[in-house]
Amino acid sequence: MPHSTPEQLALAALGEPLPDTDAAHLAGCAQCSAEVAALRRPVEVLAVPELAGTAPEVTPPPQVWTAIAAATGVSAVPPSSGAEVVPPSSGAEVVPLRPRRSRTRWLTIAAAVLVGGVVGGGAVALTRDEDGSGSVVATAALDPLPAEDASGRAEVRDVDGVRSLQVDLDAPSLPDGYYEVWLLQPDAVRMVPVGAVHRGDTVLPLPDGLDLGAYPLVDVSVEPMDGDPTHSGVSVARGSLQR
Amino acid sequence: MTALSRPHLPAMRPYGREVVREVAPVPAAGPSDAEIARRFCAGDEQALAEAYARWAGQVHGLAVRAFGPGPDAEDVTQQTFVAAWTGRAGYTPAAGPLPAWLVGICRHKIADTWAKMARQRRSAEAAAADARARPRAADADRVDDAVADRVLLLGELDRIGQPQRRIIELAFFADLTHSQIAARTGIPLGTVKSHIRRTLERLRDRLEVDGAALHP
Ligand SMILES: [Zn+2]
């Protein structure tokens, strides 16, 4: 019997079943088998499950669009698909984030929410109490939001069941206004004010009973001295509390 | 707290959820996929946002499958859309729908990230080998070669014209048989078969010339 056609051998390399006569020939023909083996090499390289075209859809976290918008300079906003509004939680006192500046700005900061491994209810101590400053139960690296120049680190400490937030902030000095720290829910709509912070280290008490699992984001905002207790809408650094 | 009024304003919509494409594969409202693709190519910024709202879940799904949820997958998704936007002149409707093109870019970014991880692992191992004079495992070399070959062949795919490229992508990544490809694309069966043959030869040749596995 003659050799299989080049096209049939290519289909064999892709793993398609061959007509019986071709299959029988291939089993006994070293030349055709070698040809299939050579054509299989690119198939083995590329036709791997990790590159296959279908995977379960996963919604990227909001900071992905923020980064795309920043990299492309595009200020358009992905259209809404009618997401539901998270109801106010009971317990902790919360204030809605009220944008005092532009809506665009608000969308930028809201989109910059970081959702990482979230702190659960029963946070486990990361470090032992060595010097009386308590055990560190969670930490957050505070990363600058796009076009901002502030960063730092936040630690939740626990001394005998009383929690505090220690913030180490590296940020420009403000000619007027001040930095304030907030704990945000992942949607960045609900938040708890924690207090004003200086550049450098500041230790702030955390409200008793505040569920850090529900408010996992540490947000640093710039607040004007205008007597308005709500968030200015201008965040400069943010990070997700991790155990 | 009573002295300070807490103005009650309608809560802003949580932005992060808005990118979810719900259940229906074809959105009931809004511009068609083809319309978004056309405006995307024309540089309409809103079309980038709409493309993201519609297809980021698909792209990110691939990235998460490759790397698990987290920064690596997020970087891949981000790079995919940024590269698509800056390279939008390279898209033609003949290459298939815009989401398929985005997925093709995502594949590149996944392979590039694998390669970057392999480089980082190599340099970490080199540092450790300097300290401990331990030879590198042969397994690790094989993994690195596979990664390098993927980057090489994805690059070669980019140089293949249409419809050959679309045909081979459907065979490789959608696991379609040649007759399914013919049905999907409307290209005659014999033409599909000969394109598959020539494309496999071309990719094989590229591996033989530049492939990492044969040229360590
Ligand atoms: Zn033969």
PDB file of C-alpha atoms in Angstrom, chain A residues 22-189:
ATOM      1  CA  ASP A  22      -4.156   4.735   6.816  1.00  0.00           C
ATOM      2  CA  ALA A  23      -4.119   3.589  10.424  1.00  0.00           C
ATOM      3  CA  ALA A  24      -3.010   0.124   9.378  1.00  0.00           C
ATOM      4  CA  HIS A  25      -0.335   1.530   7.114  1.00  0.00           C
ATOM      5  CA  LEU A  26       0.983   3.891   9.754  1.00  0.00           C
ATOM      6  CA  ALA A  27       1.364   1.069  12.252  1.00  0.00           C
ATOM      7  CA  GLY A  28       3.777  -0.694   9.941  1.00  0.00           C
ATOM      8  CA  CYS A  29       5.576   2.156   8.178  1.00  0.00           C
ATOM      9  CA  ALA A  30       8.585   3.696   9.893  1.00  0.00           C
ATOM     10  CA  GLN A  31       8.793   6.533   7.382  1.00  0.00           C
ATOM     11  CA  CYS A  32       5.209   7.713   7.924  1.00  0.00           C
ATOM     12  CA  SER A  33       5.482   7.215  11.687  1.00  0.00           C
ATOM     13  CA  ALA A  34       8.615   9.342  11.801  1.00  0.00           C
ATOM     14  CA  GLU A  35       6.825  12.004   9.813  1.00  0.00           C
ATOM     15  CA  VAL A  36       3.905  12.040  12.253  1.00  0.00           C
ATOM     16  CA  ALA A  37       6.304  12.220  15.188  1.00  0.00           C
ATOM     17  CA  ALA A  38       8.061  15.237  13.668  1.00  0.00           C
ATOM     18  CA  LEU A  39       4.773  17.015  12.969  1.00  0.00           C
ATOM     19  CA  ARG A  40       3.608  16.253  16.485  1.00  0.00           C
ATOM     20  CA  ARG A  41       6.328  18.345  18.059  1.00  0.00           C
ATOM     21  CA  PRO A  42       4.663  21.720  17.461  1.00  0.00           C
ATOM     22  CA  VAL A  43       1.345  20.182  18.523  1.00  0.00           C
ATOM     23  CA  GLU A  44       2.886  19.103  21.812  1.00  0.00           C
ATOM     24  CA  VAL A  45       4.356  22.537  22.349  1.00  0.00           C
ATOM     25  CA  LEU A  46       1.209  24.542  21.702  1.00  0.00           C
ATOM     26  CA  ALA A  47      -1.856  22.340  22.068  1.00  0.00           C
ATOM     27  CA  VAL A  48      -1.578  22.232  25.841  1.00  0.00           C
ATOM     28  CA  PRO A  49      -4.500  22.627  28.221  1.00  0.00           C
ATOM     29  CA  GLU A  50      -2.985  25.777  29.722  1.00  0.00           C
ATOM     30  CA  LEU A  51      -3.354  27.552  26.387  1.00  0.00           C
ATOM     31  CA  ALA A  52      -6.721  26.172  25.342  1.00  0.00           C
ATOM     32  CA  GLY A  53      -9.280  28.776  24.428  1.00  0.00           C
ATOM     33  CA  THR A  54     -11.911  28.035  26.979  1.00  0.00           C
ATOM     34  CA  ALA A  55     -11.587  28.452  30.699  1.00  0.00           C
ATOM     35  CA  PRO A  56     -14.182  29.429  33.267  1.00  0.00           C
ATOM     36  CA  GLU A  57     -14.613  33.182  33.183  1.00  0.00           C
ATOM     37  CA  VAL A  58     -13.125  35.047  36.116  1.00  0.00           C
ATOM     38  CA  THR A  59     -13.894  38.683  36.785  1.00  0.00           C
ATOM     39  CA  PRO A  60     -10.617  40.503  37.280  1.00  0.00           C
ATOM     40  CA  PRO A  61     -10.335  42.618  40.413  1.00  0.00           C
ATOM     41  CA  PRO A  62     -10.901  46.341  39.876  1.00  0.00           C
ATOM     42  CA  GLN A  63      -7.261  47.355  40.044  1.00  0.00           C
ATOM     43  CA  VAL A  64      -6.719  45.610  36.708  1.00  0.00           C
ATOM     44  CA  TRP A  65      -8.835  48.154  34.868  1.00  0.00           C
ATOM     45  CA  THR A  66      -7.237  50.960  36.851  1.00  0.00           C
ATOM     46  CA  ALA A  67      -3.838  49.817  35.670  1.00  0.00           C
ATOM     47  CA  ILE A  68      -5.028  49.504  32.065  1.00  0.00           C
ATOM     48  CA  ALA A  69      -6.558  52.976  32.166  1.00  0.00           C
ATOM     49  CA  ALA A  70      -3.347  54.363  33.640  1.00  0.00           C
ATOM     50  CA  ALA A  71      -1.134  52.628  31.076  1.00  0.00           C
ATOM     51  CA  THR A  72      -3.229  53.625  28.080  1.00  0.00           C
ATOM     52  CA  GLY A  73      -4.301  57.055  29.287  1.00  0.00           C
ATOM     53  CA  VAL A  74      -7.877  56.056  28.574  1.00  0.00           C
ATOM     54  CA  SER A  75     -10.392  57.775  30.840  1.00  0.00           C
ATOM     55  CA  ALA A  76     -13.473  55.896  29.643  1.00  0.00           C
ATOM     56  CA  VAL A  77     -15.155  53.642  32.141  1.00  0.00           C
ATOM     57  CA  PRO A  78     -16.384  50.093  31.493  1.00  0.00           C
ATOM     58  CA  PRO A  79     -20.161  50.209  31.238  1.00  0.00           C
ATOM     59  CA  SER A  80     -22.306  49.075  34.093  1.00  0.00           C
ATOM     60  CA  SER A  81     -24.110  45.787  34.112  1.00  0.00           C
ATOM     61  CA  GLY A  82     -26.319  46.777  37.014  1.00  0.00           C
ATOM     62  CA  ALA A  83     -24.354  45.562  39.979  1.00  0.00           C
ATOM     63  CA  GLU A  84     -26.223  45.495  43.234  1.00  0.00           C
ATOM     64  CA  VAL A  85     -25.390  47.868  46.020  1.00  0.00           C
ATOM     65  CA  VAL A  86     -24.020  46.282  49.147  1.00  0.00           C
ATOM     66  CA  PRO A  87     -26.373  46.948  52.049  1.00  0.00           C
ATOM     67  CA  PRO A  88     -25.018  48.743  55.085  1.00  0.00           C
ATOM     68  CA  SER A  89     -23.622  46.335  57.607  1.00  0.00           C
ATOM     69  CA  SER A  90     -24.744  46.455  61.171  1.00  0.00           C
ATOM     70  CA  GLY A  91     -22.339  46.927  64.008  1.00  0.00           C
ATOM     71  CA  ALA A  92     -19.522  49.147  62.946  1.00  0.00           C
ATOM     72  CA  GLU A  93     -20.318  52.729  62.224  1.00  0.00           C
ATOM     73  CA  VAL A  94     -19.910  53.410  58.570  1.00  0.00           C
ATOM     74  CA  VAL A  95     -20.060  56.428  56.337  1.00  0.00           C
ATOM     75  CA  PRO A  96     -20.732  56.376  52.638  1.00  0.00           C
ATOM     76  CA  LEU A  97     -17.848  57.612  50.584  1.00  0.00           C
ATOM     77  CA  ARG A  98     -18.913  60.958  49.295  1.00  0.00           C
ATOM     78  CA  PRO A  99     -16.893  62.281  46.418  1.00  0.00           C
ATOM     79  CA  ARG A 100     -16.235  65.917  46.951  1.00  0.00           C
ATOM     80  CA  ARG A 101     -14.150  66.227  43.850  1.00  0.00           C
ATOM     81  CA  SER A 102     -14.852  64.942  40.417  1.00  0.00           C
ATOM     82  CA  ARG A 103     -16.703  61.801  39.594  1.00  0.00           C
ATOM     83  CA  THR A 104     -13.833  60.733  37.423  1.00  0.00           C
ATOM     84  CA  ARG A 105     -11.568  60.922  40.381  1.00  0.00           C
ATOM     85  CA  TRP A 106     -13.931  58.862  42.450  1.00  0.00           C
ATOM     86  CA  LEU A 107     -14.096  56.183  39.838  1.00  0.00           C
ATOM     87  CA  THR A 108     -10.343  56.097  39.746  1.00  0.00           C
ATOM     88  CA  ILE A 109     -10.020  55.483  43.421  1.00  0.00           C
ATOM     89  CA  ALA A 110     -12.911  53.095  43.602  1.00  0.00           C
ATOM     90  CA  ALA A 111     -11.391  51.090  40.821  1.00  0.00           C
ATOM     91  CA  ALA A 112      -8.135  50.877  42.701  1.00  0.00           C
ATOM     92  CA  VAL A 113      -9.519  48.662  45.417  1.00  0.00           C
ATOM     93  CA  LEU A 114      -7.219  45.813  46.186  1.00  0.00           C
ATOM     94  CA  VAL A 115      -8.815  42.555  47.084  1.00  0.00           C
ATOM     95  CA  GLY A 116      -6.304  40.051  48.268  1.00  0.00           C
ATOM     96  CA  GLY A 117      -6.267  37.277  50.784  1.00  0.00           C
ATOM     97  CA  VAL A 118      -8.701  38.737  53.197  1.00  0.00           C
ATOM     98  CA  VAL A 119      -8.391  38.674  56.938  1.00  0.00           C
ATOM     99  CA  GLY A 120     -10.905  36.317  58.429  1.00  0.00           C
ATOM    100  CA  GLY A 121     -12.641  36.506  61.771  1.00  0.00           C
ATOM    101  CA  GLY A 122     -10.154  34.462  63.704  1.00  0.00           C
ATOM    102  CA  ALA A 123      -6.923  36.122  62.716  1.00  0.00           C
ATOM    103  CA  VAL A 124      -3.860  34.280  63.875  1.00  0.00           C
ATOM    104  CA  ALA A 125      -0.936  36.056  65.429  1.00  0.00           C
ATOM    105  CA  LEU A 126       1.947  36.536  63.035  1.00  0.00           C
ATOM    106  CA  THR A 127       4.470  37.357  65.681  1.00  0.00           C
ATOM    107  CA  ARG A 128       4.730  36.852  69.373  1.00  0.00           C
ATOM    108  CA  ASP A 129       4.467  39.697  71.794  1.00  0.00           C
ATOM    109  CA  GLU A 130       8.066  40.536  72.444  1.00  0.00           C
ATOM    110  CA  ASP A 131       8.170  44.056  73.745  1.00  0.00           C
ATOM    111  CA  GLY A 132       4.716  44.758  75.073  1.00  0.00           C
ATOM    112  CA  SER A 133       3.573  46.346  71.807  1.00  0.00           C
ATOM    113  CA  GLY A 134       1.305  43.392  71.175  1.00  0.00           C
ATOM    114  CA  SER A 135       1.078  40.638  68.580  1.00  0.00           C
ATOM    115  CA  VAL A 136       0.811  41.550  64.942  1.00  0.00           C
ATOM    116  CA  VAL A 137      -2.388  39.941  63.681  1.00  0.00           C
ATOM    117  CA  ALA A 138      -2.451  41.397  60.180  1.00  0.00           C
ATOM    118  CA  THR A 139      -0.343  43.588  57.944  1.00  0.00           C
ATOM    119  CA  ALA A 140      -0.932  45.566  54.793  1.00  0.00           C
ATOM    120  CA  ALA A 141       1.581  46.997  52.369  1.00  0.00           C
ATOM    121  CA  LEU A 142       0.261  50.410  51.379  1.00  0.00           C
ATOM    122  CA  ASP A 143       0.901  50.948  47.716  1.00  0.00           C
ATOM    123  CA  PRO A 144       0.567  54.277  45.956  1.00  0.00           C
ATOM    124  CA  LEU A 145      -2.536  54.767  43.872  1.00  0.00           C
ATOM    125  CA  PRO A 146      -1.884  55.809  40.269  1.00  0.00           C
ATOM    126  CA  ALA A 147      -0.024  59.099  39.994  1.00  0.00           C
ATOM    127  CA  GLU A 148       0.386  59.346  43.771  1.00  0.00           C
ATOM    128  CA  ASP A 149       3.594  59.370  45.738  1.00  0.00           C
ATOM    129  CA  ALA A 150       2.607  57.877  49.073  1.00  0.00           C
ATOM    130  CA  SER A 151       3.341  54.420  50.402  1.00  0.00           C
ATOM    131  CA  GLY A 152       3.817  52.657  53.663  1.00  0.00           C
ATOM    132  CA  ARG A 153       2.810  49.802  55.822  1.00  0.00           C
ATOM    133  CA  ALA A 154       0.050  49.127  58.288  1.00  0.00           C
ATOM    134  CA  GLU A 155      -0.045  46.584  61.096  1.00  0.00           C
ATOM    135  CA  VAL A 156      -2.941  45.505  63.243  1.00  0.00           C
ATOM    136  CA  ARG A 157      -1.642  44.784  66.736  1.00  0.00           C
ATOM    137  CA  ASP A 158      -3.426  43.076  69.551  1.00  0.00           C
ATOM    138  CA  VAL A 159      -2.539  43.689  73.189  1.00  0.00           C
ATOM    139  CA  ASP A 160      -4.710  41.622  75.499  1.00  0.00           C
ATOM    140  CA  GLY A 161      -7.644  41.751  73.097  1.00  0.00           C
ATOM    141  CA  VAL A 162      -7.360  45.479  72.414  1.00  0.00           C
ATOM    142  CA  ARG A 163      -6.474  46.193  68.832  1.00  0.00           C
ATOM    143  CA  SER A 164      -4.666  49.104  67.312  1.00  0.00           C
ATOM    144  CA  LEU A 165      -3.545  50.054  63.840  1.00  0.00           C
ATOM    145  CA  GLN A 166       0.046  51.121  63.464  1.00  0.00           C
ATOM    146  CA  VAL A 167       0.649  53.024  60.243  1.00  0.00           C
ATOM    147  CA  ASP A 168       4.082  53.852  58.906  1.00  0.00           C
ATOM    148  CA  LEU A 169       3.500  56.379  56.147  1.00  0.00           C
ATOM    149  CA  ASP A 170       6.002  57.701  53.657  1.00  0.00           C
ATOM    150  CA  ALA A 171       4.320  60.594  51.879  1.00  0.00           C
ATOM    151  CA  PRO A 172       4.942  64.188  50.874  1.00  0.00           C
ATOM    152  CA  SER A 173       4.206  66.840  53.472  1.00  0.00           C
ATOM    153  CA  LEU A 174       0.948  68.641  52.869  1.00  0.00           C
ATOM    154  CA  PRO A 175       0.861  72.438  52.731  1.00  0.00           C
ATOM    155  CA  ASP A 176      -2.700  72.307  54.006  1.00  0.00           C
ATOM    156  CA  GLY A 177      -4.840  69.372  54.922  1.00  0.00           C
ATOM    157  CA  TYR A 178      -3.820  66.099  56.519  1.00  0.00           C
ATOM    158  CA  TYR A 179      -3.653  62.356  55.931  1.00  0.00           C
ATOM    159  CA  GLU A 180      -6.404  60.155  57.292  1.00  0.00           C
ATOM    160  CA  VAL A 181      -6.629  56.379  57.491  1.00  0.00           C
ATOM    161  CA  TRP A 182      -9.781  54.430  56.749  1.00  0.00           C
ATOM    162  CA  LEU A 183     -10.743  50.770  56.724  1.00  0.00           C
ATOM    163  CA  LEU A 184     -12.782  50.001  53.631  1.00  0.00           C
ATOM    164  CA  GLN A 185     -15.022  47.221  52.531  1.00  0.00           C
ATOM    165  CA  PRO A 186     -13.865  45.642  49.268  1.00  0.00           C
ATOM    166  CA  ASP A 187     -16.369  47.672  47.260  1.00  0.00           C
ATOM    167  CA  ALA A 188     -14.842  50.902  48.640  1.00  0.00           C
ATOM    168  CA  VAL A 189     -18.326  52.213  49.328  1.00  0.00           C
TER     169      VAL A 189
END
